[in-house]
Amino acid sequence: MSKEIERKFIVDKEKWNSLEKPAGLHYTQGYLCVDAEKSIRIRITDSKSFITIKGKLKKATREEYEYDIPVEDAKQMIENLSIGSIFKIRFTINVEKKLWVVDEFLGKNEDLLLAEIELKNVDEQFTLPEWVGKEVTDDDRYYNANLVSNPYENWKHEEENSV
């Protein structure tokens, strides 16, 4: 069984935009299934595609299985079988020997910037980069699978008013 331990944070846009960073990679993610126990997604980058099955999140940990699939199959699955898609540009950046992933969302989730770090165990220590803000690991709204049915444009004003 494969486990994913991941923490998720809002990114400070002003600080992030002032950074020199590597080029991002465009992602399309189509979801075939999203429910309380699991999500099944198809992900396409510029040159590769994957099917990913994720289990229910428990204390920043969940089961995760990911496999390469042919790009043409992935495109057809998204077109013919997905219940919705999200679009984003993904950046990877190393901070103190830890790999951070920053997603700049597009479309209905535009203006949302999230950072994720994968850990080896739930108690692993790490340093927050200066451009990382509030942790949202336990806030379901920020999970990609949920952004399909409840995009950021629907609730971002609530979030901005609560800061």
Short mmCIF file of C-alpha atoms in Angstrom, two decimals:
data_model
loop_
_atom_site.label_atom_id
_atom_site.label_comp_id
_atom_site.label_asym_id
_atom_site.label_seq_id
_atom_site.Cartn_x
_atom_site.Cartn_y
_atom_site.Cartn_z
CA MET A 1 0.00 0.00 0.00
CA SER A 2 1.25 3.45 -0.89
CA LYS A 3 0.77 6.31 1.59
CA GLU A 4 0.85 10.03 0.95
CA ILE A 5 1.55 12.39 3.85
CA GLU A 6 0.96 15.93 2.70
CA ARG A 7 0.48 19.35 4.27
CA LYS A 8 -1.16 22.18 2.35
CA PHE A 9 -0.79 25.96 2.76
CA ILE A 10 -2.05 29.18 1.19
CA VAL A 11 0.69 31.08 -0.64
CA ASP A 12 1.27 34.81 -0.12
CA LYS A 13 0.86 36.03 -3.72
CA GLU A 14 2.93 39.18 -3.31
CA LYS A 15 5.90 37.34 -1.83
CA TRP A 16 5.59 34.46 -4.32
CA ASN A 17 5.44 36.81 -7.30
CA SER A 18 8.63 38.57 -6.14
CA LEU A 19 10.59 35.28 -6.14
CA GLU A 20 12.81 34.08 -8.93
CA LYS A 21 11.50 30.61 -9.65
CA PRO A 22 11.72 27.87 -12.26
CA ALA A 23 9.25 27.65 -15.12
CA GLY A 24 5.94 26.05 -14.26
CA LEU A 25 4.30 23.06 -15.89
CA HIS A 26 0.67 23.18 -17.08
CA TYR A 27 -1.64 20.54 -15.63
CA THR A 28 -5.15 19.44 -16.55
CA GLN A 29 -6.84 17.23 -13.97
CA GLY A 30 -10.12 15.49 -14.74
CA TYR A 31 -11.98 13.67 -11.99
CA LEU A 32 -13.74 10.37 -12.67
CA CYS A 33 -14.94 9.90 -9.08
CA VAL A 34 -15.09 12.11 -6.01
CA ASP A 35 -16.76 10.99 -2.81
CA ALA A 36 -16.04 10.95 0.92
CA GLU A 37 -13.93 7.79 0.72
CA LYS A 38 -11.91 8.30 -2.48
CA SER A 39 -11.12 10.27 -5.59
CA ILE A 40 -9.99 9.03 -8.98
CA ARG A 41 -8.35 11.52 -11.29
CA ILE A 42 -6.64 11.71 -14.64
CA ARG A 43 -3.75 14.15 -14.83
CA ILE A 44 -2.15 15.43 -18.02
CA THR A 45 1.03 17.52 -18.16
CA ASP A 46 2.81 18.79 -21.27
CA SER A 47 4.22 15.34 -22.05
CA LYS A 48 2.90 12.73 -19.59
CA SER A 49 -0.34 11.53 -18.08
CA PHE A 50 -1.35 9.53 -15.02
CA ILE A 51 -4.32 7.96 -13.31
CA THR A 52 -4.33 8.50 -9.54
CA ILE A 53 -6.54 6.93 -6.91
CA LYS A 54 -6.57 8.58 -3.48
CA GLY A 55 -8.25 7.34 -0.32
CA LYS A 56 -9.87 9.29 2.49
CA LEU A 57 -7.66 11.85 4.26
CA LYS A 58 -6.88 11.06 7.90
CA LYS A 59 -4.45 13.33 9.79
CA ALA A 60 -2.72 14.56 6.61
CA THR A 61 -2.30 10.93 5.45
CA ARG A 62 -4.09 8.88 2.81
CA GLU A 63 -3.62 5.96 0.49
CA GLU A 64 -2.39 6.95 -2.97
CA TYR A 65 -1.80 4.91 -6.10
CA GLU A 66 -0.54 6.53 -9.31
CA TYR A 67 0.24 4.99 -12.68
CA ASP A 68 1.40 6.28 -16.06
CA ILE A 69 -1.17 6.00 -18.85
CA PRO A 70 -0.98 6.96 -22.53
CA VAL A 71 -1.67 10.67 -23.14
CA GLU A 72 -4.32 9.98 -25.79
CA ASP A 73 -6.18 7.65 -23.41
CA ALA A 74 -6.02 10.31 -20.69
CA LYS A 75 -7.46 12.96 -23.02
CA GLN A 76 -10.32 10.64 -24.00
CA MET A 77 -11.06 9.74 -20.36
CA ILE A 78 -11.25 13.40 -19.38
CA GLU A 79 -13.40 14.26 -22.38
CA ASN A 80 -15.77 11.30 -22.10
CA LEU A 81 -15.81 10.27 -18.44
CA SER A 82 -14.83 13.13 -16.14
CA ILE A 83 -17.28 14.88 -13.85
CA GLY A 84 -15.17 18.05 -14.01
CA SER A 85 -11.67 19.38 -14.49
CA ILE A 86 -9.28 21.85 -12.94
CA PHE A 87 -6.39 23.64 -14.61
CA LYS A 88 -3.21 24.92 -13.01
CA ILE A 89 0.44 25.75 -13.41
CA ARG A 90 2.67 23.76 -11.06
CA PHE A 91 6.02 24.98 -9.78
CA THR A 92 8.50 22.90 -7.82
CA ILE A 93 10.99 24.59 -5.56
CA ASN A 94 13.49 23.27 -3.00
CA VAL A 95 13.66 24.95 0.39
CA GLU A 96 16.18 23.63 2.90
CA LYS A 97 16.36 20.20 1.20
CA LYS A 98 12.56 19.86 1.08
CA LEU A 99 10.60 19.86 -2.15
CA TRP A 100 7.65 22.22 -2.21
CA VAL A 101 5.01 22.19 -4.91
CA VAL A 102 3.13 25.41 -5.63
CA ASP A 103 -0.03 25.36 -7.74
CA GLU A 104 -1.28 28.51 -9.43
CA PHE A 105 -4.85 27.71 -10.36
CA LEU A 106 -6.55 28.87 -13.54
CA GLY A 107 -10.15 29.15 -14.76
CA LYS A 108 -12.81 29.06 -12.04
CA ASN A 109 -10.07 28.65 -9.41
CA GLU A 110 -8.02 31.62 -10.59
CA ASP A 111 -6.39 33.69 -7.82
CA LEU A 112 -5.83 30.59 -5.70
CA LEU A 113 -2.20 29.75 -4.94
CA LEU A 114 -1.48 26.69 -2.79
CA ALA A 115 1.76 25.12 -1.58
CA GLU A 116 2.14 21.47 -0.64
CA ILE A 117 4.91 19.54 0.99
CA GLU A 118 5.05 15.74 1.13
CA LEU A 119 6.53 14.26 4.27
CA LYS A 120 7.92 10.90 5.34
CA ASN A 121 5.93 10.92 8.59
CA VAL A 122 3.23 13.11 10.12
CA ASP A 123 5.57 14.52 12.79
CA GLU A 124 8.40 15.42 10.40
CA GLN A 125 9.79 18.90 11.02
CA PHE A 126 10.29 21.43 8.23
CA THR A 127 10.83 25.14 7.80
CA LEU A 128 8.07 27.26 6.28
CA PRO A 129 9.30 29.42 3.41
CA GLU A 130 8.57 33.15 3.81
CA TRP A 131 5.97 32.95 1.02
CA VAL A 132 3.89 30.31 2.84
CA GLY A 133 0.87 31.49 4.81
CA LYS A 134 -2.00 29.82 6.63
CA GLU A 135 -2.16 26.02 6.76
CA VAL A 136 -5.27 24.57 5.13
CA THR A 137 -4.49 20.84 5.33
CA ASP A 138 -7.71 20.17 7.24
CA ASP A 139 -9.92 22.45 5.12
CA ASP A 140 -11.61 20.27 2.50
CA ARG A 141 -12.42 23.24 0.26
CA TYR A 142 -8.76 23.47 -0.78
CA TYR A 143 -8.45 19.91 -2.07
CA ASN A 144 -8.26 19.66 -5.84
CA ALA A 145 -11.06 17.09 -5.98
CA ASN A 146 -13.39 19.53 -4.20
CA LEU A 147 -12.35 22.52 -6.34
CA VAL A 148 -14.07 20.78 -9.26
CA SER A 149 -17.55 21.04 -7.72
CA ASN A 150 -16.97 24.10 -5.51
CA PRO A 151 -14.44 26.30 -7.30
CA TYR A 152 -12.59 29.09 -5.55
CA GLU A 153 -14.57 31.76 -7.40
CA ASN A 154 -17.65 30.64 -5.41
CA TRP A 155 -16.17 31.22 -1.96
CA LYS A 156 -12.99 33.30 -2.22
CA HIS A 157 -14.71 36.44 -0.91
CA GLU A 158 -15.67 34.58 2.30
CA GLU A 159 -12.02 33.58 2.75
CA GLU A 160 -10.69 37.09 2.04
CA ASN A 161 -13.08 38.56 4.62
CA SER A 162 -12.03 36.07 7.32
CA VAL A 163 -8.30 36.93 7.17
#
